[in-house]
Amino acid sequence: MDSIIVWSIIFVLIVLFAYYATRMARRDPDGEGLHDFGFALIEFGRAFPNEAIRELHGTADGSAIFVRLHDGKTGIMRSHAKHYTCHLIRPGRVRVQGLEDPRGFSADFLDSPGNNGEFVFRTEAEAAEVSLWLLGNYIASADRSAADEAG
């Protein structure tokens, strides 16, 4: 009889420990950064179901993910506690400026000022690649304007 009580107590302690451990793992007390790119893919797919994602780069703190699409477009996803806001960047509608830290830049999104901010990546190469994506968007806009004037 004593062994049944002991095993019951051990079982209850294991269940409580498992419950507590899973609740703490899901918690994000700062409300900052969903670092799960899989979740980001799902959210972006919901927001833009006709866009195929080619590549993702997230900031070092997980507050933003930049998305490179199959046709050369670029998008940004900002983390807000338990969800992302997704924005497709229109060509020529972003201004980028370097920071003193070579791993980052500041960006002003003319169509969605709520996404403005400073973005610091894990490596300098990631920051350079994302800034080139944004520059590609800007060049694409200039090419379209030149083609419209010529044609």
PDB file of N, CA, C and O in Angstrom, residues 49-107:
ATOM      1  N   PRO A  49      -0.888  34.584 -50.304  1.00  0.00           N
ATOM      2  CA  PRO A  49      -0.920  33.185 -50.757  1.00  0.00           C
ATOM      3  C   PRO A  49      -0.370  32.964 -52.166  1.00  0.00           C
ATOM      4  O   PRO A  49       0.023  31.841 -52.494  1.00  0.00           O
ATOM      5  N   ASN A  50      -0.280  33.992 -52.985  1.00  0.00           N
ATOM      6  CA  ASN A  50       0.201  33.815 -54.357  1.00  0.00           C
ATOM      7  C   ASN A  50       1.683  34.129 -54.531  1.00  0.00           C
ATOM      8  O   ASN A  50       2.166  34.170 -55.654  1.00  0.00           O
ATOM      9  N   GLU A  51       2.387  34.369 -53.441  1.00  0.00           N
ATOM     10  CA  GLU A  51       3.808  34.705 -53.505  1.00  0.00           C
ATOM     11  C   GLU A  51       4.643  33.515 -53.041  1.00  0.00           C
ATOM     12  O   GLU A  51       4.377  32.936 -51.997  1.00  0.00           O
ATOM     13  N   ALA A  52       5.648  33.172 -53.828  1.00  0.00           N
ATOM     14  CA  ALA A  52       6.548  32.063 -53.482  1.00  0.00           C
ATOM     15  C   ALA A  52       7.799  32.628 -52.810  1.00  0.00           C
ATOM     16  O   ALA A  52       8.474  33.492 -53.368  1.00  0.00           O
ATOM     17  N   ILE A  53       8.109  32.122 -51.633  1.00  0.00           N
ATOM     18  CA  ILE A  53       9.262  32.600 -50.862  1.00  0.00           C
ATOM     19  C   ILE A  53      10.523  31.896 -51.343  1.00  0.00           C
ATOM     20  O   ILE A  53      10.554  30.680 -51.492  1.00  0.00           O
ATOM     21  N   ARG A  54      11.553  32.689 -51.557  1.00  0.00           N
ATOM     22  CA  ARG A  54      12.824  32.155 -52.018  1.00  0.00           C
ATOM     23  C   ARG A  54      13.851  32.088 -50.895  1.00  0.00           C
ATOM     24  O   ARG A  54      14.636  31.154 -50.810  1.00  0.00           O
ATOM     25  N   GLU A  55      13.840  33.094 -50.022  1.00  0.00           N
ATOM     26  CA  GLU A  55      14.852  33.157 -48.971  1.00  0.00           C
ATOM     27  C   GLU A  55      14.370  34.034 -47.823  1.00  0.00           C
ATOM     28  O   GLU A  55      13.604  34.972 -48.042  1.00  0.00           O
ATOM     29  N   LEU A  56      14.844  33.741 -46.610  1.00  0.00           N
ATOM     30  CA  LEU A  56      14.503  34.509 -45.416  1.00  0.00           C
ATOM     31  C   LEU A  56      15.775  34.901 -44.674  1.00  0.00           C
ATOM     32  O   LEU A  56      16.718  34.113 -44.605  1.00  0.00           O
ATOM     33  N   HIS A  57      15.771  36.095 -44.116  1.00  0.00           N
ATOM     34  CA  HIS A  57      16.834  36.507 -43.200  1.00  0.00           C
ATOM     35  C   HIS A  57      16.186  37.245 -42.041  1.00  0.00           C
ATOM     36  O   HIS A  57      15.459  38.215 -42.239  1.00  0.00           O
ATOM     37  N   GLY A  58      16.470  36.772 -40.830  1.00  0.00           N
ATOM     38  CA  GLY A  58      15.929  37.404 -39.640  1.00  0.00           C
ATOM     39  C   GLY A  58      16.956  38.264 -38.938  1.00  0.00           C
ATOM     40  O   GLY A  58      18.161  38.026 -39.033  1.00  0.00           O
ATOM     41  N   THR A  59      16.478  39.275 -38.232  1.00  0.00           N
ATOM     42  CA  THR A  59      17.376  40.127 -37.457  1.00  0.00           C
ATOM     43  C   THR A  59      17.899  39.344 -36.259  1.00  0.00           C
ATOM     44  O   THR A  59      17.339  38.309 -35.872  1.00  0.00           O
ATOM     45  N   ALA A  60      18.955  39.828 -35.678  1.00  0.00           N
ATOM     46  CA  ALA A  60      19.594  39.133 -34.563  1.00  0.00           C
ATOM     47  C   ALA A  60      18.653  38.976 -33.369  1.00  0.00           C
ATOM     48  O   ALA A  60      18.690  37.972 -32.671  1.00  0.00           O
ATOM     49  N   ASP A  61      17.798  39.966 -33.126  1.00  0.00           N
ATOM     50  CA  ASP A  61      16.884  39.894 -31.991  1.00  0.00           C
ATOM     51  C   ASP A  61      15.557  39.219 -32.327  1.00  0.00           C
ATOM     52  O   ASP A  61      14.699  39.068 -31.457  1.00  0.00           O
ATOM     53  N   GLY A  62      15.360  38.834 -33.576  1.00  0.00           N
ATOM     54  CA  GLY A  62      14.138  38.140 -33.976  1.00  0.00           C
ATOM     55  C   GLY A  62      12.933  39.042 -34.150  1.00  0.00           C
ATOM     56  O   GLY A  62      11.823  38.561 -34.321  1.00  0.00           O
ATOM     57  N   SER A  63      13.131  40.355 -34.136  1.00  0.00           N
ATOM     58  CA  SER A  63      11.992  41.264 -34.230  1.00  0.00           C
ATOM     59  C   SER A  63      11.500  41.466 -35.661  1.00  0.00           C
ATOM     60  O   SER A  63      10.395  41.960 -35.863  1.00  0.00           O
ATOM     61  N   ALA A  64      12.317  41.090 -36.643  1.00  0.00           N
ATOM     62  CA  ALA A  64      11.914  41.251 -38.042  1.00  0.00           C
ATOM     63  C   ALA A  64      12.531  40.157 -38.898  1.00  0.00           C
ATOM     64  O   ALA A  64      13.629  39.667 -38.607  1.00  0.00           O
ATOM     65  N   ILE A  65      11.804  39.802 -39.933  1.00  0.00           N
ATOM     66  CA  ILE A  65      12.304  38.855 -40.924  1.00  0.00           C
ATOM     67  C   ILE A  65      12.084  39.481 -42.292  1.00  0.00           C
ATOM     68  O   ILE A  65      10.977  39.930 -42.607  1.00  0.00           O
ATOM     69  N   PHE A  66      13.142  39.528 -43.083  1.00  0.00           N
ATOM     70  CA  PHE A  66      13.032  40.016 -44.450  1.00  0.00           C
ATOM     71  C   PHE A  66      12.877  38.818 -45.371  1.00  0.00           C
ATOM     72  O   PHE A  66      13.545  37.802 -45.210  1.00  0.00           O
ATOM     73  N   VAL A  67      11.984  38.955 -46.340  1.00  0.00           N
ATOM     74  CA  VAL A  67      11.604  37.853 -47.210  1.00  0.00           C
ATOM     75  C   VAL A  67      11.968  38.208 -48.648  1.00  0.00           C
ATOM     76  O   VAL A  67      11.589  39.270 -49.144  1.00  0.00           O
ATOM     77  N   ARG A  68      12.690  37.318 -49.309  1.00  0.00           N
ATOM     78  CA  ARG A  68      12.991  37.476 -50.738  1.00  0.00           C
ATOM     79  C   ARG A  68      12.048  36.552 -51.488  1.00  0.00           C
ATOM     80  O   ARG A  68      11.972  35.366 -51.197  1.00  0.00           O
ATOM     81  N   LEU A  69      11.314  37.095 -52.444  1.00  0.00           N
ATOM     82  CA  LEU A  69      10.327  36.326 -53.184  1.00  0.00           C
ATOM     83  C   LEU A  69      10.887  35.875 -54.531  1.00  0.00           C
ATOM     84  O   LEU A  69      11.902  36.380 -54.997  1.00  0.00           O
ATOM     85  N   HIS A  70      10.202  34.929 -55.152  1.00  0.00           N
ATOM     86  CA  HIS A  70      10.689  34.312 -56.382  1.00  0.00           C
ATOM     87  C   HIS A  70      10.859  35.283 -57.537  1.00  0.00           C
ATOM     88  O   HIS A  70      11.722  35.103 -58.375  1.00  0.00           O
ATOM     89  N   ASP A  71      10.084  36.321 -57.594  1.00  0.00           N
ATOM     90  CA  ASP A  71      10.140  37.251 -58.718  1.00  0.00           C
ATOM     91  C   ASP A  71      10.956  38.508 -58.413  1.00  0.00           C
ATOM     92  O   ASP A  71      10.837  39.512 -59.099  1.00  0.00           O
ATOM     93  N   GLY A  72      11.782  38.457 -57.368  1.00  0.00           N
ATOM     94  CA  GLY A  72      12.644  39.579 -57.034  1.00  0.00           C
ATOM     95  C   GLY A  72      12.035  40.579 -56.077  1.00  0.00           C
ATOM     96  O   GLY A  72      12.712  41.513 -55.661  1.00  0.00           O
ATOM     97  N   LYS A  73      10.779  40.405 -55.701  1.00  0.00           N
ATOM     98  CA  LYS A  73      10.162  41.306 -54.727  1.00  0.00           C
ATOM     99  C   LYS A  73      10.736  41.029 -53.340  1.00  0.00           C
ATOM    100  O   LYS A  73      11.333  39.987 -53.099  1.00  0.00           O
ATOM    101  N   THR A  74      10.502  41.968 -52.453  1.00  0.00           N
ATOM    102  CA  THR A  74      10.963  41.825 -51.077  1.00  0.00           C
ATOM    103  C   THR A  74       9.803  42.124 -50.134  1.00  0.00           C
ATOM    104  O   THR A  74       8.970  42.979 -50.415  1.00  0.00           O
ATOM    105  N   GLY A  75       9.784  41.430 -49.020  1.00  0.00           N
ATOM    106  CA  GLY A  75       8.776  41.663 -47.996  1.00  0.00           C
ATOM    107  C   GLY A  75       9.433  41.767 -46.638  1.00  0.00           C
ATOM    108  O   GLY A  75      10.599  41.406 -46.467  1.00  0.00           O
ATOM    109  N   ILE A  76       8.683  42.266 -45.684  1.00  0.00           N
ATOM    110  CA  ILE A  76       9.159  42.344 -44.301  1.00  0.00           C
ATOM    111  C   ILE A  76       8.066  41.817 -43.396  1.00  0.00           C
ATOM    112  O   ILE A  76       6.882  42.029 -43.635  1.00  0.00           O
ATOM    113  N   MET A  77       8.492  41.109 -42.372  1.00  0.00           N
ATOM    114  CA  MET A  77       7.581  40.602 -41.347  1.00  0.00           C
ATOM    115  C   MET A  77       8.087  41.113 -40.013  1.00  0.00           C
ATOM    116  O   MET A  77       9.243  40.903 -39.671  1.00  0.00           O
ATOM    117  N   ARG A  78       7.225  41.790 -39.259  1.00  0.00           N
ATOM    118  CA  ARG A  78       7.586  42.290 -37.936  1.00  0.00           C
ATOM    119  C   ARG A  78       6.901  41.442 -36.883  1.00  0.00           C
ATOM    120  O   ARG A  78       5.714  41.157 -36.968  1.00  0.00           O
ATOM    121  N   SER A  79       7.662  41.050 -35.879  1.00  0.00           N
ATOM    122  CA  SER A  79       7.142  40.227 -34.803  1.00  0.00           C
ATOM    123  C   SER A  79       6.448  41.101 -33.766  1.00  0.00           C
ATOM    124  O   SER A  79       6.997  42.100 -33.309  1.00  0.00           O
ATOM    125  N   HIS A  80       5.220  40.714 -33.424  1.00  0.00           N
ATOM    126  CA  HIS A  80       4.442  41.408 -32.388  1.00  0.00           C
ATOM    127  C   HIS A  80       3.913  40.348 -31.429  1.00  0.00           C
ATOM    128  O   HIS A  80       2.861  39.764 -31.668  1.00  0.00           O
ATOM    129  N   ALA A  81       4.661  40.087 -30.381  1.00  0.00           N
ATOM    130  CA  ALA A  81       4.301  39.104 -29.355  1.00  0.00           C
ATOM    131  C   ALA A  81       4.072  37.728 -29.969  1.00  0.00           C
ATOM    132  O   ALA A  81       5.020  37.012 -30.203  1.00  0.00           O
ATOM    133  N   LYS A  82       2.852  37.375 -30.295  1.00  0.00           N
ATOM    134  CA  LYS A  82       2.555  36.021 -30.765  1.00  0.00           C
ATOM    135  C   LYS A  82       2.118  35.951 -32.223  1.00  0.00           C
ATOM    136  O   LYS A  82       1.543  34.974 -32.657  1.00  0.00           O
ATOM    137  N   HIS A  83       2.382  37.007 -33.000  1.00  0.00           N
ATOM    138  CA  HIS A  83       2.037  36.974 -34.425  1.00  0.00           C
ATOM    139  C   HIS A  83       2.972  37.893 -35.209  1.00  0.00           C
ATOM    140  O   HIS A  83       3.729  38.654 -34.628  1.00  0.00           O
ATOM    141  N   TYR A  84       2.931  37.769 -36.504  1.00  0.00           N
ATOM    142  CA  TYR A  84       3.707  38.629 -37.389  1.00  0.00           C
ATOM    143  C   TYR A  84       2.775  39.526 -38.188  1.00  0.00           C
ATOM    144  O   TYR A  84       1.675  39.119 -38.540  1.00  0.00           O
ATOM    145  N   THR A  85       3.246  40.740 -38.486  1.00  0.00           N
ATOM    146  CA  THR A  85       2.575  41.557 -39.484  1.00  0.00           C
ATOM    147  C   THR A  85       3.432  41.458 -40.745  1.00  0.00           C
ATOM    148  O   THR A  85       4.660  41.514 -40.681  1.00  0.00           O
ATOM    149  N   CYS A  86       2.770  41.274 -41.860  1.00  0.00           N
ATOM    150  CA  CYS A  86       3.467  41.056 -43.123  1.00  0.00           C
ATOM    151  C   CYS A  86       3.228  42.229 -44.058  1.00  0.00           C
ATOM    152  O   CYS A  86       2.115  42.731 -44.161  1.00  0.00           O
ATOM    153  N   HIS A  87       4.274  42.640 -44.739  1.00  0.00           N
ATOM    154  CA  HIS A  87       4.179  43.768 -45.664  1.00  0.00           C
ATOM    155  C   HIS A  87       5.019  43.467 -46.893  1.00  0.00           C
ATOM    156  O   HIS A  87       6.185  43.064 -46.774  1.00  0.00           O
ATOM    157  N   LEU A  88       4.434  43.631 -48.054  1.00  0.00           N
ATOM    158  CA  LEU A  88       5.141  43.497 -49.311  1.00  0.00           C
ATOM    159  C   LEU A  88       5.655  44.878 -49.700  1.00  0.00           C
ATOM    160  O   LEU A  88       4.877  45.834 -49.775  1.00  0.00           O
ATOM    161  N   ILE A  89       6.943  44.995 -49.904  1.00  0.00           N
ATOM    162  CA  ILE A  89       7.555  46.294 -50.172  1.00  0.00           C
ATOM    163  C   ILE A  89       7.431  46.612 -51.661  1.00  0.00           C
ATOM    164  O   ILE A  89       7.910  45.856 -52.502  1.00  0.00           O
ATOM    165  N   ARG A  90       6.785  47.713 -51.944  1.00  0.00           N
ATOM    166  CA  ARG A  90       6.646  48.143 -53.339  1.00  0.00           C
ATOM    167  C   ARG A  90       7.951  48.780 -53.804  1.00  0.00           C
ATOM    168  O   ARG A  90       8.618  49.465 -53.025  1.00  0.00           O
ATOM    169  N   PRO A  91       8.325  48.558 -55.058  1.00  0.00           N
ATOM    170  CA  PRO A  91       9.574  49.124 -55.574  1.00  0.00           C
ATOM    171  C   PRO A  91       9.633  50.640 -55.400  1.00  0.00           C
ATOM    172  O   PRO A  91       8.669  51.353 -55.655  1.00  0.00           O
ATOM    173  N   GLY A  92      10.781  51.101 -54.912  1.00  0.00           N
ATOM    174  CA  GLY A  92      11.001  52.526 -54.737  1.00  0.00           C
ATOM    175  C   GLY A  92      10.342  53.131 -53.513  1.00  0.00           C
ATOM    176  O   GLY A  92      10.385  54.347 -53.331  1.00  0.00           O
ATOM    177  N   ARG A  93       9.763  52.315 -52.648  1.00  0.00           N
ATOM    178  CA  ARG A  93       9.023  52.843 -51.500  1.00  0.00           C
ATOM    179  C   ARG A  93       9.730  52.561 -50.164  1.00  0.00           C
ATOM    180  O   ARG A  93       9.095  52.474 -49.129  1.00  0.00           O
ATOM    181  N   VAL A  94      11.064  52.427 -50.211  1.00  0.00           N
ATOM    182  CA  VAL A  94      11.833  52.239 -48.987  1.00  0.00           C
ATOM    183  C   VAL A  94      13.129  53.035 -49.100  1.00  0.00           C
ATOM    184  O   VAL A  94      13.700  53.165 -50.185  1.00  0.00           O
ATOM    185  N   ARG A  95      13.559  53.600 -47.981  1.00  0.00           N
ATOM    186  CA  ARG A  95      14.824  54.328 -47.904  1.00  0.00           C
ATOM    187  C   ARG A  95      15.688  53.620 -46.874  1.00  0.00           C
ATOM    188  O   ARG A  95      15.246  53.378 -45.755  1.00  0.00           O
ATOM    189  N   VAL A  96      16.904  53.317 -47.261  1.00  0.00           N
ATOM    190  CA  VAL A  96      17.825  52.569 -46.398  1.00  0.00           C
ATOM    191  C   VAL A  96      19.057  53.417 -46.134  1.00  0.00           C
ATOM    192  O   VAL A  96      19.579  54.070 -47.034  1.00  0.00           O
ATOM    193  N   GLN A  97      19.501  53.387 -44.879  1.00  0.00           N
ATOM    194  CA  GLN A  97      20.690  54.131 -44.487  1.00  0.00           C
ATOM    195  C   GLN A  97      21.520  53.241 -43.573  1.00  0.00           C
ATOM    196  O   GLN A  97      20.977  52.567 -42.688  1.00  0.00           O
ATOM    197  N   GLY A  98      22.830  53.240 -43.768  1.00  0.00           N
ATOM    198  CA  GLY A  98      23.723  52.415 -42.969  1.00  0.00           C
ATOM    199  C   GLY A  98      23.814  52.884 -41.521  1.00  0.00           C
ATOM    200  O   GLY A  98      23.573  54.047 -41.216  1.00  0.00           O
ATOM    201  N   LEU A  99      24.172  51.954 -40.653  1.00  0.00           N
ATOM    202  CA  LEU A  99      24.417  52.256 -39.244  1.00  0.00           C
ATOM    203  C   LEU A  99      25.920  52.194 -38.984  1.00  0.00           C
ATOM    204  O   LEU A  99      26.688  51.717 -39.832  1.00  0.00           O
ATOM    205  N   GLU A 100      26.339  52.635 -37.819  1.00  0.00           N
ATOM    206  CA  GLU A 100      27.754  52.495 -37.462  1.00  0.00           C
ATOM    207  C   GLU A 100      28.130  51.026 -37.337  1.00  0.00           C
ATOM    208  O   GLU A 100      29.248  50.650 -37.662  1.00  0.00           O
ATOM    209  N   ASP A 101      27.205  50.212 -36.875  1.00  0.00           N
ATOM    210  CA  ASP A 101      27.416  48.771 -36.812  1.00  0.00           C
ATOM    211  C   ASP A 101      27.256  48.213 -38.227  1.00  0.00           C
ATOM    212  O   ASP A 101      26.191  48.343 -38.829  1.00  0.00           O
ATOM    213  N   PRO A 102      28.307  47.615 -38.804  1.00  0.00           N
ATOM    214  CA  PRO A 102      28.203  47.137 -40.183  1.00  0.00           C
ATOM    215  C   PRO A 102      27.222  45.973 -40.363  1.00  0.00           C
ATOM    216  O   PRO A 102      26.920  45.596 -41.488  1.00  0.00           O
ATOM    217  N   ARG A 103      26.722  45.442 -39.263  1.00  0.00           N
ATOM    218  CA  ARG A 103      25.749  44.346 -39.360  1.00  0.00           C
ATOM    219  C   ARG A 103      24.323  44.856 -39.475  1.00  0.00           C
ATOM    220  O   ARG A 103      23.390  44.063 -39.412  1.00  0.00           O
ATOM    221  N   GLY A 104      24.133  46.156 -39.661  1.00  0.00           N
ATOM    222  CA  GLY A 104      22.766  46.664 -39.678  1.00  0.00           C
ATOM    223  C   GLY A 104      22.565  47.885 -40.535  1.00  0.00           C
ATOM    224  O   GLY A 104      23.510  48.456 -41.091  1.00  0.00           O
ATOM    225  N   PHE A 105      21.316  48.273 -40.636  1.00  0.00           N
ATOM    226  CA  PHE A 105      20.915  49.473 -41.360  1.00  0.00           C
ATOM    227  C   PHE A 105      19.595  49.952 -40.795  1.00  0.00           C
ATOM    228  O   PHE A 105      18.911  49.228 -40.088  1.00  0.00           O
ATOM    229  N   SER A 106      19.254  51.198 -41.108  1.00  0.00           N
ATOM    230  CA  SER A 106      17.936  51.708 -40.740  1.00  0.00           C
ATOM    231  C   SER A 106      17.131  51.803 -42.034  1.00  0.00           C
ATOM    232  O   SER A 106      17.689  52.065 -43.102  1.00  0.00           O
ATOM    233  N   ALA A 107      15.848  51.572 -41.931  1.00  0.00           N
ATOM    234  CA  ALA A 107      14.981  51.607 -43.109  1.00  0.00           C
ATOM    235  C   ALA A 107      13.721  52.395 -42.792  1.00  0.00           C
ATOM    236  O   ALA A 107      13.153  52.264 -41.706  1.00  0.00           O
TER     237      ALA A 107
END
